Coordinates of N, CA and C and ligand atoms in Angstrom, one line a residue:
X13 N -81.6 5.3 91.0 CA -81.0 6.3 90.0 C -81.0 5.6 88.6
X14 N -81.1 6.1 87.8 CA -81.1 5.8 86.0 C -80.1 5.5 85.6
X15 N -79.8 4.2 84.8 CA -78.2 4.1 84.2 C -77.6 5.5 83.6
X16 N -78.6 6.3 82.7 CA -77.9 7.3 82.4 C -77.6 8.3 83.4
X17 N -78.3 8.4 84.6 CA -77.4 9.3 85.3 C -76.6 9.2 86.3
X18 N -76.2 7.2 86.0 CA -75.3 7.2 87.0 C -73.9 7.2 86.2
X19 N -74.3 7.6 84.7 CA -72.9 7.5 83.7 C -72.3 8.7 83.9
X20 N -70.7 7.6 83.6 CA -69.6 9.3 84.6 C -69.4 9.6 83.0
X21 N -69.3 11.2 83.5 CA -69.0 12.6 82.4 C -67.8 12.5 82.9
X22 N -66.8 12.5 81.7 CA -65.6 13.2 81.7 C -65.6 14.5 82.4
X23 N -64.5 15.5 82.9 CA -64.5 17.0 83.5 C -64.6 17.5 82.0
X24 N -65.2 19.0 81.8 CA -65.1 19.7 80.8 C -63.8 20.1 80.9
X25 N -63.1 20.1 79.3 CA -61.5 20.8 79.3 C -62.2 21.9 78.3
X26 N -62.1 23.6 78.4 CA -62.2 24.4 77.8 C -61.5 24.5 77.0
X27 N -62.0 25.1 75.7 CA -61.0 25.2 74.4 C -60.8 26.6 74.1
X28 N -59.8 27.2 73.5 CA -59.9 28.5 73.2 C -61.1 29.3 72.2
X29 N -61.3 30.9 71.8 CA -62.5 31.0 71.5 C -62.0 31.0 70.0
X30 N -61.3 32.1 69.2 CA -60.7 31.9 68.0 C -60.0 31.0 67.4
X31 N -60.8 30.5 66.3 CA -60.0 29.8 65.6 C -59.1 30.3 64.3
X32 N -57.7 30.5 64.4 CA -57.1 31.2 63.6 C -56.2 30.6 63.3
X33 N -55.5 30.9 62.2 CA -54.5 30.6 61.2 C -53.1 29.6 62.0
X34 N -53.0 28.3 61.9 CA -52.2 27.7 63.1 C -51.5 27.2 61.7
X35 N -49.8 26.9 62.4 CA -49.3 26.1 61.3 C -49.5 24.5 61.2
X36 N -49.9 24.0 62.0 CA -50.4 22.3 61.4 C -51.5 22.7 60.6
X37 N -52.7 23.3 60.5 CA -53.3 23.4 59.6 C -54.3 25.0 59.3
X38 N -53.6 25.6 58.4 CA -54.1 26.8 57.7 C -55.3 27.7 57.3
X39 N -55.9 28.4 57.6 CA -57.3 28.4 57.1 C -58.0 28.0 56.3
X40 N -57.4 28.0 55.0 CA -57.8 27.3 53.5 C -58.0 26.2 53.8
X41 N -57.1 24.9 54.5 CA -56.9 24.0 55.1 C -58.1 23.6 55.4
X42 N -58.4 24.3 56.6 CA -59.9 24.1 57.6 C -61.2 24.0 56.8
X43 N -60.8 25.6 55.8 CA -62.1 25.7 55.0 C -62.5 24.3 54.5
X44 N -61.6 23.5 53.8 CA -61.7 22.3 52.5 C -62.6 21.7 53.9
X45 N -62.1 21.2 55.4 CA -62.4 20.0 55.8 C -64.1 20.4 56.6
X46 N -64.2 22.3 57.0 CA -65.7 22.2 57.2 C -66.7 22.3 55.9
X47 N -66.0 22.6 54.6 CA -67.0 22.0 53.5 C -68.1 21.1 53.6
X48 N -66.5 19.5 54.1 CA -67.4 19.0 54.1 C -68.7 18.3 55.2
X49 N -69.1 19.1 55.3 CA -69.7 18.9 56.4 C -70.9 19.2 56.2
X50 N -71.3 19.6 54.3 CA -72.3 20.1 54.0 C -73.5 19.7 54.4
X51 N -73.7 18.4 54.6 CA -74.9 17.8 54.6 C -75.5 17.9 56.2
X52 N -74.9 18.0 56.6 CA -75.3 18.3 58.3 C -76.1 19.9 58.3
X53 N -74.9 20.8 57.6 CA -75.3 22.2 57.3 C -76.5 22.2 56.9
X54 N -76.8 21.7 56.0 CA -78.1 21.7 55.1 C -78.9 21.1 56.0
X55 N -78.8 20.2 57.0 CA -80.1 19.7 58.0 C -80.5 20.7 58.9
X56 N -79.2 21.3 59.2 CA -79.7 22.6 60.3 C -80.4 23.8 59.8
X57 N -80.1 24.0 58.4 CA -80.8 25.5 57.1 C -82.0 24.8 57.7
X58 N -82.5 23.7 57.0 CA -83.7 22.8 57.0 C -84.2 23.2 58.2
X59 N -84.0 22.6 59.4 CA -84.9 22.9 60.3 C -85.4 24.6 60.8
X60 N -84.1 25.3 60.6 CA -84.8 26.4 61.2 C -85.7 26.9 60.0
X61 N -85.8 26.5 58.8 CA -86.6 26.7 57.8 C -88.1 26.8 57.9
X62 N -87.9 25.1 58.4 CA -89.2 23.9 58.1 C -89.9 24.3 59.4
X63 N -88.9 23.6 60.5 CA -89.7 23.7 62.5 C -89.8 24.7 62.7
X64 N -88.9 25.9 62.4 CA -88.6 27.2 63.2 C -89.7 28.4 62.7
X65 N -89.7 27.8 61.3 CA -90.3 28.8 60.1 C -89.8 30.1 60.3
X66 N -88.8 30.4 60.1 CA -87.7 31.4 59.6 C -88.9 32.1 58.7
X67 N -89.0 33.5 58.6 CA -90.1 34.1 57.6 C -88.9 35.0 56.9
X68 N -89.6 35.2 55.7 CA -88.9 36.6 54.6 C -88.5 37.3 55.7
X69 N -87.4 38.1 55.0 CA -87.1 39.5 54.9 C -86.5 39.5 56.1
X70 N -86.2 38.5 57.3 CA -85.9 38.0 58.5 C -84.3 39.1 58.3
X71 N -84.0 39.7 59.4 CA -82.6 39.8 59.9 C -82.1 38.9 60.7
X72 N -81.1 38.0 60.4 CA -80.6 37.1 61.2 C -79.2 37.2 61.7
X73 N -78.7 36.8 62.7 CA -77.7 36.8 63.4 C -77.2 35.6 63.2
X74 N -76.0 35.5 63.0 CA -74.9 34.1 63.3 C -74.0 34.4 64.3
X75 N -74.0 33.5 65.5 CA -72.6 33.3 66.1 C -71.5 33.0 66.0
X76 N -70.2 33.0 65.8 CA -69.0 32.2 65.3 C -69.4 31.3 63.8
X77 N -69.7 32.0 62.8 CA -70.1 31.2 61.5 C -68.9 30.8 60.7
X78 N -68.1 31.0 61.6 CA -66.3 30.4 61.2 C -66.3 30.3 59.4
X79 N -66.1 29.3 58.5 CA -66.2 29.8 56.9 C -67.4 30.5 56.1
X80 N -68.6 30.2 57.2 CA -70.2 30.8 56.7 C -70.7 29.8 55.6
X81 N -70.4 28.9 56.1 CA -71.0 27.7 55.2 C -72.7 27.6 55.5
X82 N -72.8 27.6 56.7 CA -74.3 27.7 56.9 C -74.8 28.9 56.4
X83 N -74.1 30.3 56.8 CA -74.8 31.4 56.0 C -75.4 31.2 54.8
X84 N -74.1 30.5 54.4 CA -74.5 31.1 53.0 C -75.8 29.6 51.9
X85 N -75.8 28.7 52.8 CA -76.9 27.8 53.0 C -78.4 28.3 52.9
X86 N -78.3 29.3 54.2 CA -79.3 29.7 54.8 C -79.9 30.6 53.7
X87 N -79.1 31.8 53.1 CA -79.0 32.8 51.9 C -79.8 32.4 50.8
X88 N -79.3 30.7 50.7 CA -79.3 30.3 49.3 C -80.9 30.3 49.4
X89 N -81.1 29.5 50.4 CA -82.7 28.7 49.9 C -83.3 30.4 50.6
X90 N -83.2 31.1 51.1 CA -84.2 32.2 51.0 C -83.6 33.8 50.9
X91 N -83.2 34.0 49.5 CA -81.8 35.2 49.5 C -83.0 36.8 50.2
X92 N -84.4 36.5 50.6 CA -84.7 37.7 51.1 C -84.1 38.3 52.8
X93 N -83.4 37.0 52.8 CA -83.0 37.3 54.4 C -81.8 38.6 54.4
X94 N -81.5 38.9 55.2 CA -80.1 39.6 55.7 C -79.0 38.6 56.5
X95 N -78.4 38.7 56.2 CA -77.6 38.0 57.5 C -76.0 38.7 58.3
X96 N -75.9 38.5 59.0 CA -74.8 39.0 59.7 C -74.4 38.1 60.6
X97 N -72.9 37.7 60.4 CA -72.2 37.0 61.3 C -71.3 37.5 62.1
X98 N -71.4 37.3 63.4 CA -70.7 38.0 64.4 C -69.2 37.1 64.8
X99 N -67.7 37.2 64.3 CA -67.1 36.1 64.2 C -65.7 36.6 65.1
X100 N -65.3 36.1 66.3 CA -64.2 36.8 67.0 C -62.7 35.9 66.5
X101 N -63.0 35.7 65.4 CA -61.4 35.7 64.2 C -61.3 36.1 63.2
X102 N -60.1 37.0 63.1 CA -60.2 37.9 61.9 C -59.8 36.7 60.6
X103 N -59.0 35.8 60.9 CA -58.7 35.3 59.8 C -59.7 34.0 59.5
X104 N -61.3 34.0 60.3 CA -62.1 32.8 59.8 C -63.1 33.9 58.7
X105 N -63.1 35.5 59.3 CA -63.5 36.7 58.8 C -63.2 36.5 57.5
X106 N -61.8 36.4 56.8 CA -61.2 36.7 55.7 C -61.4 35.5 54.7
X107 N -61.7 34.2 55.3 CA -62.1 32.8 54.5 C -63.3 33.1 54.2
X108 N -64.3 33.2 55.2 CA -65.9 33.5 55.2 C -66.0 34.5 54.2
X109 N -65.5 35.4 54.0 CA -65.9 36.7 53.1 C -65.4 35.9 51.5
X110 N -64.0 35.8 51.6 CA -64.0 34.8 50.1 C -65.1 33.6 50.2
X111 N -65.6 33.3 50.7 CA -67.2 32.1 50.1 C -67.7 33.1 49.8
X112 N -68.1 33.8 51.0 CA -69.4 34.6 50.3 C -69.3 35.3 49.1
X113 N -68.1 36.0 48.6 CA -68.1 36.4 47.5 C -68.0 35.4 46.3
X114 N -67.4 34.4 46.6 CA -67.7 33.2 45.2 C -69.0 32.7 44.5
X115 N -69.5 33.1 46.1 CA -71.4 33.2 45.8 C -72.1 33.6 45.6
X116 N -71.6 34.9 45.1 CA -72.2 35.9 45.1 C -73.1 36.4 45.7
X117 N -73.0 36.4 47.3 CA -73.8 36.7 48.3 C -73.3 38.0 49.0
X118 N -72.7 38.9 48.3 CA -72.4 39.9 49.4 C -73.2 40.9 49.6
X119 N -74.4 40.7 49.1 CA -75.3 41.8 49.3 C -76.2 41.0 50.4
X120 N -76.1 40.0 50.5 CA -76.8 39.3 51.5 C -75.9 39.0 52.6
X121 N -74.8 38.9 52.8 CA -74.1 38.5 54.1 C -73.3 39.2 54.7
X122 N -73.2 40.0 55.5 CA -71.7 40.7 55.8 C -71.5 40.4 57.7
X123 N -69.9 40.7 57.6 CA -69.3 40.2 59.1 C -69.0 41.1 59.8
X124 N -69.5 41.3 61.4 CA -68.8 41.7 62.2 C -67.7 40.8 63.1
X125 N -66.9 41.9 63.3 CA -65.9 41.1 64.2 C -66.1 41.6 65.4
X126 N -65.9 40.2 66.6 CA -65.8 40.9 67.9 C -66.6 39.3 68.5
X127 N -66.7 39.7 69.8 CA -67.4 38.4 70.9 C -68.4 38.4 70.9
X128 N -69.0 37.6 71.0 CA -70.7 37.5 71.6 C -70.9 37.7 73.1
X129 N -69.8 37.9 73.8 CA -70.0 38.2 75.1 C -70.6 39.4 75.2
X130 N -69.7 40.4 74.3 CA -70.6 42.1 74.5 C -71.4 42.0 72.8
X131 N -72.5 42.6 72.6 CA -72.6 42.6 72.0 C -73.3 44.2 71.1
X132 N -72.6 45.0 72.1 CA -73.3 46.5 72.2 C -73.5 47.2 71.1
X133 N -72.6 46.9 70.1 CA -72.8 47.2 68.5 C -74.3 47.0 68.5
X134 N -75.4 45.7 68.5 CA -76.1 45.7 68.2 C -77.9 46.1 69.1
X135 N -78.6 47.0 68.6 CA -79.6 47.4 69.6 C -80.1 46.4 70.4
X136 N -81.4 47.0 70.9 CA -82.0 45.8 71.6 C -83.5 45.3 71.0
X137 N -83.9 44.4 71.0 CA -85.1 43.4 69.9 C -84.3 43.7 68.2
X138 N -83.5 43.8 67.7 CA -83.0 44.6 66.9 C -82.9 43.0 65.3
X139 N -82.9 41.9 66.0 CA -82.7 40.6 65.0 C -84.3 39.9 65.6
X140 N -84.8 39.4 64.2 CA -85.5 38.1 64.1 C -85.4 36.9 64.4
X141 N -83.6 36.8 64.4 CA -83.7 34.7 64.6 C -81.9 35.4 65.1
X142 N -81.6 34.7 65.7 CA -80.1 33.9 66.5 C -79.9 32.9 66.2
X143 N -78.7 32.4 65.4 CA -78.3 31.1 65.2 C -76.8 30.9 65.4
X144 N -76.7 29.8 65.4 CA -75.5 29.1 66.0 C -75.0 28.0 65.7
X145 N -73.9 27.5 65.2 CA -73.7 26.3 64.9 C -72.0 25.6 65.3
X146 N -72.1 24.9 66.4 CA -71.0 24.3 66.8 C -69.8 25.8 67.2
X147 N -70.4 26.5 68.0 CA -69.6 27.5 68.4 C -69.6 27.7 69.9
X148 N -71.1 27.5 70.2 CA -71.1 27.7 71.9 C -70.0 26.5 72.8
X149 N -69.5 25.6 72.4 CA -68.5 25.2 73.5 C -67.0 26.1 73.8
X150 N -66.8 27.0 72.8 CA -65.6 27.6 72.5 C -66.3 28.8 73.6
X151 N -67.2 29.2 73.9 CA -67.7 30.5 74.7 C -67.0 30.7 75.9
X152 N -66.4 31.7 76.5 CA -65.8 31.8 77.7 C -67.1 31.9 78.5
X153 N -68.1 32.6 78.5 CA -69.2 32.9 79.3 C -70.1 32.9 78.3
X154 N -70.9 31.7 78.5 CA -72.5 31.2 77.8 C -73.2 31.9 78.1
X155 N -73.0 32.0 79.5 CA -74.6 32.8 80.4 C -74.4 34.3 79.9
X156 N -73.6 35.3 79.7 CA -73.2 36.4 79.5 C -73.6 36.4 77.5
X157 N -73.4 35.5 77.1 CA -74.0 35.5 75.3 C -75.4 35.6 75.8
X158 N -75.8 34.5 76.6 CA -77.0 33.9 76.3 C -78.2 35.0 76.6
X159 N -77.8 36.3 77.8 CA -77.9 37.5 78.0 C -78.0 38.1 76.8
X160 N -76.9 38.6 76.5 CA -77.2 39.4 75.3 C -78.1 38.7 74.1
X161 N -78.1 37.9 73.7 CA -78.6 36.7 72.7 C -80.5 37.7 73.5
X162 N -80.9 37.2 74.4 CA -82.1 37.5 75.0 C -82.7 38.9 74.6
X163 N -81.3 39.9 74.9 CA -81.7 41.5 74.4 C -82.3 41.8 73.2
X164 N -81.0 41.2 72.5 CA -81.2 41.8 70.6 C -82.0 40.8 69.7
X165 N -83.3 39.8 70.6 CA -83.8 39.2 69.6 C -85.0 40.1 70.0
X166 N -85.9 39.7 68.8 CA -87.1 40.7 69.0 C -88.0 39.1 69.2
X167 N -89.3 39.9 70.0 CA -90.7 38.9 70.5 C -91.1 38.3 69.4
X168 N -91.3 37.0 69.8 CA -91.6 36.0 68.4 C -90.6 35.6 67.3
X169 N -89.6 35.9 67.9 CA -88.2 35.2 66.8 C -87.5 33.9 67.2
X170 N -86.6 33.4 65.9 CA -86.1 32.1 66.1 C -84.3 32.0 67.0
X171 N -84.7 31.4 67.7 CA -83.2 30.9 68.4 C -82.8 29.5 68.2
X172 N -82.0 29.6 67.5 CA -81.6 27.9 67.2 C -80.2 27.9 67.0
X173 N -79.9 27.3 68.5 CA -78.1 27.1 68.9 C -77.5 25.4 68.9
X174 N -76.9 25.2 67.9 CA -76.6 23.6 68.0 C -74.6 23.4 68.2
X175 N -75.1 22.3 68.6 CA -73.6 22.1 69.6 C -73.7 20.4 69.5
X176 N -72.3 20.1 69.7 CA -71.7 18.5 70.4 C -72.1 18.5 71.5
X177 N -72.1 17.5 72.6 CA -72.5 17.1 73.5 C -71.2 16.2 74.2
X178 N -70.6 16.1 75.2 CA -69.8 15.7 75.8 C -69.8 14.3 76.4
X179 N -71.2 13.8 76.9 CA -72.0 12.9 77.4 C -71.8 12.2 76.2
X180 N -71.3 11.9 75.3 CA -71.7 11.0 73.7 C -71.3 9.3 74.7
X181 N -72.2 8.7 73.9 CA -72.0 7.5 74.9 C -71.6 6.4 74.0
X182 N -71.0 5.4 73.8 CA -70.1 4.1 73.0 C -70.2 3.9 71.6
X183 N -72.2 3.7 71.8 CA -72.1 3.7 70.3 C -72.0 4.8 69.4
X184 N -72.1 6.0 70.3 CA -71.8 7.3 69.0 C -70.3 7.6 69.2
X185 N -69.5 7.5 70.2 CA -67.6 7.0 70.3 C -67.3 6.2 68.9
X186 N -68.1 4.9 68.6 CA -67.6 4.0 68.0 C -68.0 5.0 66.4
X187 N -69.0 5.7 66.5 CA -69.5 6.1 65.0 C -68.3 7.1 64.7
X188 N -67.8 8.0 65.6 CA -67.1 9.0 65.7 C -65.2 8.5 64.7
X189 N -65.1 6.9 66.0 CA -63.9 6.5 65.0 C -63.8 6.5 63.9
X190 N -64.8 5.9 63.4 CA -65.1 5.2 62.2 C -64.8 6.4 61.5
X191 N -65.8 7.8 61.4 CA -65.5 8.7 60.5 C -64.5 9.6 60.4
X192 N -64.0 9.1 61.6 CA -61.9 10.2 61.7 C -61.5 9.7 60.4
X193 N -61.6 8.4 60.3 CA -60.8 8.0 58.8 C -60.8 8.8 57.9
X194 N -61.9 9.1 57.6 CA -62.0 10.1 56.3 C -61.8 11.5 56.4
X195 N -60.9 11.9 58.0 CA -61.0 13.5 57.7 C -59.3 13.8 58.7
X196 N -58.6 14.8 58.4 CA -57.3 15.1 58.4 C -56.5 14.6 59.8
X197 N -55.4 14.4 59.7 CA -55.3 14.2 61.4 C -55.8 15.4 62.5
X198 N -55.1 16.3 61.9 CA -55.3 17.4 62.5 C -56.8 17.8 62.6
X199 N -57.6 17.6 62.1 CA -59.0 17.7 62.2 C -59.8 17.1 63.3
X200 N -59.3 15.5 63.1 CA -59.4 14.6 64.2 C -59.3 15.3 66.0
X201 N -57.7 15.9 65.6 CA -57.3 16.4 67.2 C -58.3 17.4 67.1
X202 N -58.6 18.2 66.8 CA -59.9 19.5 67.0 C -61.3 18.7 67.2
X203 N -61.8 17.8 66.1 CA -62.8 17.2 67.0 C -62.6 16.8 68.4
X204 N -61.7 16.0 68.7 CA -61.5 15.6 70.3 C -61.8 16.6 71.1
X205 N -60.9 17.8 70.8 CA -61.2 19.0 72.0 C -62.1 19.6 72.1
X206 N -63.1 19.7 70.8 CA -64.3 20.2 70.9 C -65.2 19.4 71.7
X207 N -65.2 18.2 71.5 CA -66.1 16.9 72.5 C -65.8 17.2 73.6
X208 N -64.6 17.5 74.1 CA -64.1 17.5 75.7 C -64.9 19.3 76.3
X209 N -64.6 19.8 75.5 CA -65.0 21.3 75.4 C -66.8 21.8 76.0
X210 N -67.2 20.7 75.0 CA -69.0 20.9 75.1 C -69.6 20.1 75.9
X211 N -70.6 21.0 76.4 CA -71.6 20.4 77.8 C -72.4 19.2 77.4
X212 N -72.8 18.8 78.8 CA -74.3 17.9 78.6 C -75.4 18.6 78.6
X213 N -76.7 18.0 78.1 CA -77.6 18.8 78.1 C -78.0 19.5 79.6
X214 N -77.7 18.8 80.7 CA -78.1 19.4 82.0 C -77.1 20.4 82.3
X215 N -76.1 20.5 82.1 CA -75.1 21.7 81.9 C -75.9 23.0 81.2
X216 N -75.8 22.5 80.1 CA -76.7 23.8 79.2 C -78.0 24.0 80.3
X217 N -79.0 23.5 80.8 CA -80.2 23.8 81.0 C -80.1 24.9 82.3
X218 N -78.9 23.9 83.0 CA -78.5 25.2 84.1 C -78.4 26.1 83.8
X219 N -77.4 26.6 83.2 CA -76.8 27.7 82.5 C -77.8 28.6 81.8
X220 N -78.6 27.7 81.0 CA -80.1 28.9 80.3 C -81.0 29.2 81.1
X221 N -81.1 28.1 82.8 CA -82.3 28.6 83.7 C -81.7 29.8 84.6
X222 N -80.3 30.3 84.4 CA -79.7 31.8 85.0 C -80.0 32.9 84.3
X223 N -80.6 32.6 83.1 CA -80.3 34.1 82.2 C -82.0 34.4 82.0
X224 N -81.7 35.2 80.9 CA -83.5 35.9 80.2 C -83.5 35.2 79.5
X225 N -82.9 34.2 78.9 CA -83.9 32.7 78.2 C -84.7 31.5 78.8
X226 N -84.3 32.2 80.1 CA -85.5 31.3 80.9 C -86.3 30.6 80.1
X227 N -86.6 29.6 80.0 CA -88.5 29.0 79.9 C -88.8 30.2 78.1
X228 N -88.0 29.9 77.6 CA -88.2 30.8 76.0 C -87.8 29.7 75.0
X229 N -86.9 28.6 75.5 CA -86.4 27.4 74.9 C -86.6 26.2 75.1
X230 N -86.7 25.1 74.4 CA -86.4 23.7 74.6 C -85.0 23.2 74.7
X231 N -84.4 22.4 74.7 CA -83.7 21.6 74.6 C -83.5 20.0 73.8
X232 N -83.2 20.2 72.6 CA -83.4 18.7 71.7 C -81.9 17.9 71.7
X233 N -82.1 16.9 72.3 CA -80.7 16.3 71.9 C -80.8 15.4 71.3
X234 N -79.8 14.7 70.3 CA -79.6 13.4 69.9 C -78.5 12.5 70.2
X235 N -77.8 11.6 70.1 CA -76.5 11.3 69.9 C -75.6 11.7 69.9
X236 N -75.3 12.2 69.4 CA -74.5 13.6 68.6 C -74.4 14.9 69.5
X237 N -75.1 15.3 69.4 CA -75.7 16.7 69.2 C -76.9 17.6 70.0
X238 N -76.7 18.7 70.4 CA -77.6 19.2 71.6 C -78.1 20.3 70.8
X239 N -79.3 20.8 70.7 CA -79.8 22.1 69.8 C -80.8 22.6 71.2
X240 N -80.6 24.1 71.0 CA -81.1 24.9 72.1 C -82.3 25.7 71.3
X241 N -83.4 25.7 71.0 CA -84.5 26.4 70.0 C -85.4 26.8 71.1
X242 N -86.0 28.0 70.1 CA -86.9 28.6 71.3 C -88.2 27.7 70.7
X243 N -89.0 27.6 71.9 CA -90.5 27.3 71.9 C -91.3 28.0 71.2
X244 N -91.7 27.8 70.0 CA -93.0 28.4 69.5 C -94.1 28.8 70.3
X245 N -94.6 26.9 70.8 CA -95.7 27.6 72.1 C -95.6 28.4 72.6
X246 N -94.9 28.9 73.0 CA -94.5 29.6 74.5 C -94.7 31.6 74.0
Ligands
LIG22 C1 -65.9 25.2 65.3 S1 -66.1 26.8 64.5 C2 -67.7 26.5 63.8 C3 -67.9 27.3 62.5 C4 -69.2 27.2 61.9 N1 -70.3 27.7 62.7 C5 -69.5 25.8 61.4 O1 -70.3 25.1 62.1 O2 -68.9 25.4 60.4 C6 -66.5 27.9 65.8 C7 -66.4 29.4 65.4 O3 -66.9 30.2 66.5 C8 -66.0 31.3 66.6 N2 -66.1 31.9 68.0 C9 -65.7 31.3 69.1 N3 -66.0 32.0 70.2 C10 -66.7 33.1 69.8 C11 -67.3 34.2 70.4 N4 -67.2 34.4 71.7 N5 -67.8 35.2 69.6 C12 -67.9 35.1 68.3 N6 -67.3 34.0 67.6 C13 -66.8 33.0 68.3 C14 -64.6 30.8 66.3 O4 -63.7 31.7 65.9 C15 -65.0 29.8 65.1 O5 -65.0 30.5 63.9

């Protein structure tokens, strides 16, 4: 057997799906500390840009876009897109819509509220690209998104689902400490539970070999980080 698969995984601890207005720390609060996070945001705009080739005039879907910092990323470098974020908190809704309007994006972004579990609002082939960013660990039922996710994209569109990874191994632990320093306590505890929260990649692959994303995706991991994209070849 492989050192790595004889490395023990913590149990997954589930986290709740909404994130809303808590008194240790506030929505405004949250907003300031996923700011900064810009530069990550901007690697993920990038790829579905660059690898994915996201085309004009694209209708795109977001999952849980919690302040819409990526939205409004995504917006910036190509404002012919549409976007719509599908966000099951009304109060990450009410942050998100103040960015968007500071950016004058509201002709380009607007939110639904509700789950990604049902997603009946929306037809079927009905979006060009699915995206996702650090939302699928919070999912009660992956396979049941990842279903609907399969319906409402149309043939030859972009799926690009990025996530933590649970399996993170010593030296990305040790990277991890290092950078709590610079971000709130309370922030800190929320990363923890999202790490304990999110799969390994072989978790995910299970999970995507039950549904109609069968063999439609890859799986890229790094250190960090698990991204779920659909295969161009394919
Ligand atoms: C950790 S935040 C990430 C926000 C943003 N995508 C980012 O990367 O900055 C996760 C977001 O997903 C939302 N969410 C969780 N479960 C959801 C679901 N089933 N349907 C829609 N949104 C969900 C949460 O309310 C939260 O806003």
């Amino acid at each position: 057997m492989s050192k790595s698969r004889s490395r023990k995984v913590l149990p997954r601890v589930p986290e709740g799906e909404a994130i809303e207005d808590h008194e240790d720390l506030s929505m405004e609060e949250l907003n300031k500390e996923f700011k900064k996070r810009m530069r990550e945001y901007k690697k993920f705009a990038e790829f579905i840009y660059k690898d994915l080739k996201l085309k004009d005039q694209s209708r795109v879907l977001e999952i849980g876009p919690g302040p819409a910092w990526i939205s409004i990323v995504l917006v910036k470098k190509n404002p012919t897109i549409k976007l719509i974020g599908l966000e099951i908190s009304k109060d990450m809704i009410r942050i998100a819509k103040q960015n968007v309007n500071d950016h004058n994006l509201v002709n380009n972004i607007e939110f639904v509220y509700g789950n990604a579990q049902n997603m009946s609002m929306f037809e079927d082939q009905s979006f060009d690209a699915v995206i996702s960013h650090d939302s699928l660990h919070h999912w009660e039922n992956p396979i049941q998104v990842f279903n609907e996710i399969a319906r409402i994209l149309k043939r030859n569109s972009v799926l690009c689902i990025g996530d933590g990874r649970r399996d993170i191994r010593v030296g990305a632990k040790l990277i991890f400490q290092i950078a709590k320093l610079f971000i709130s306590k309370q922030m800190s505890y929320y990363w923890n539970t999202s790490i304990m929260a999110s799969y390994t990649p072989s978790e995910i692959k299970e999970m995507l070999d039950k549904t109609n994303l069968k063999n439609k995706y890859e799986i890229k991991s790094d250190i960090f980080d698990i991204m779920i994209h659909n295969n161009k070849s394919n």
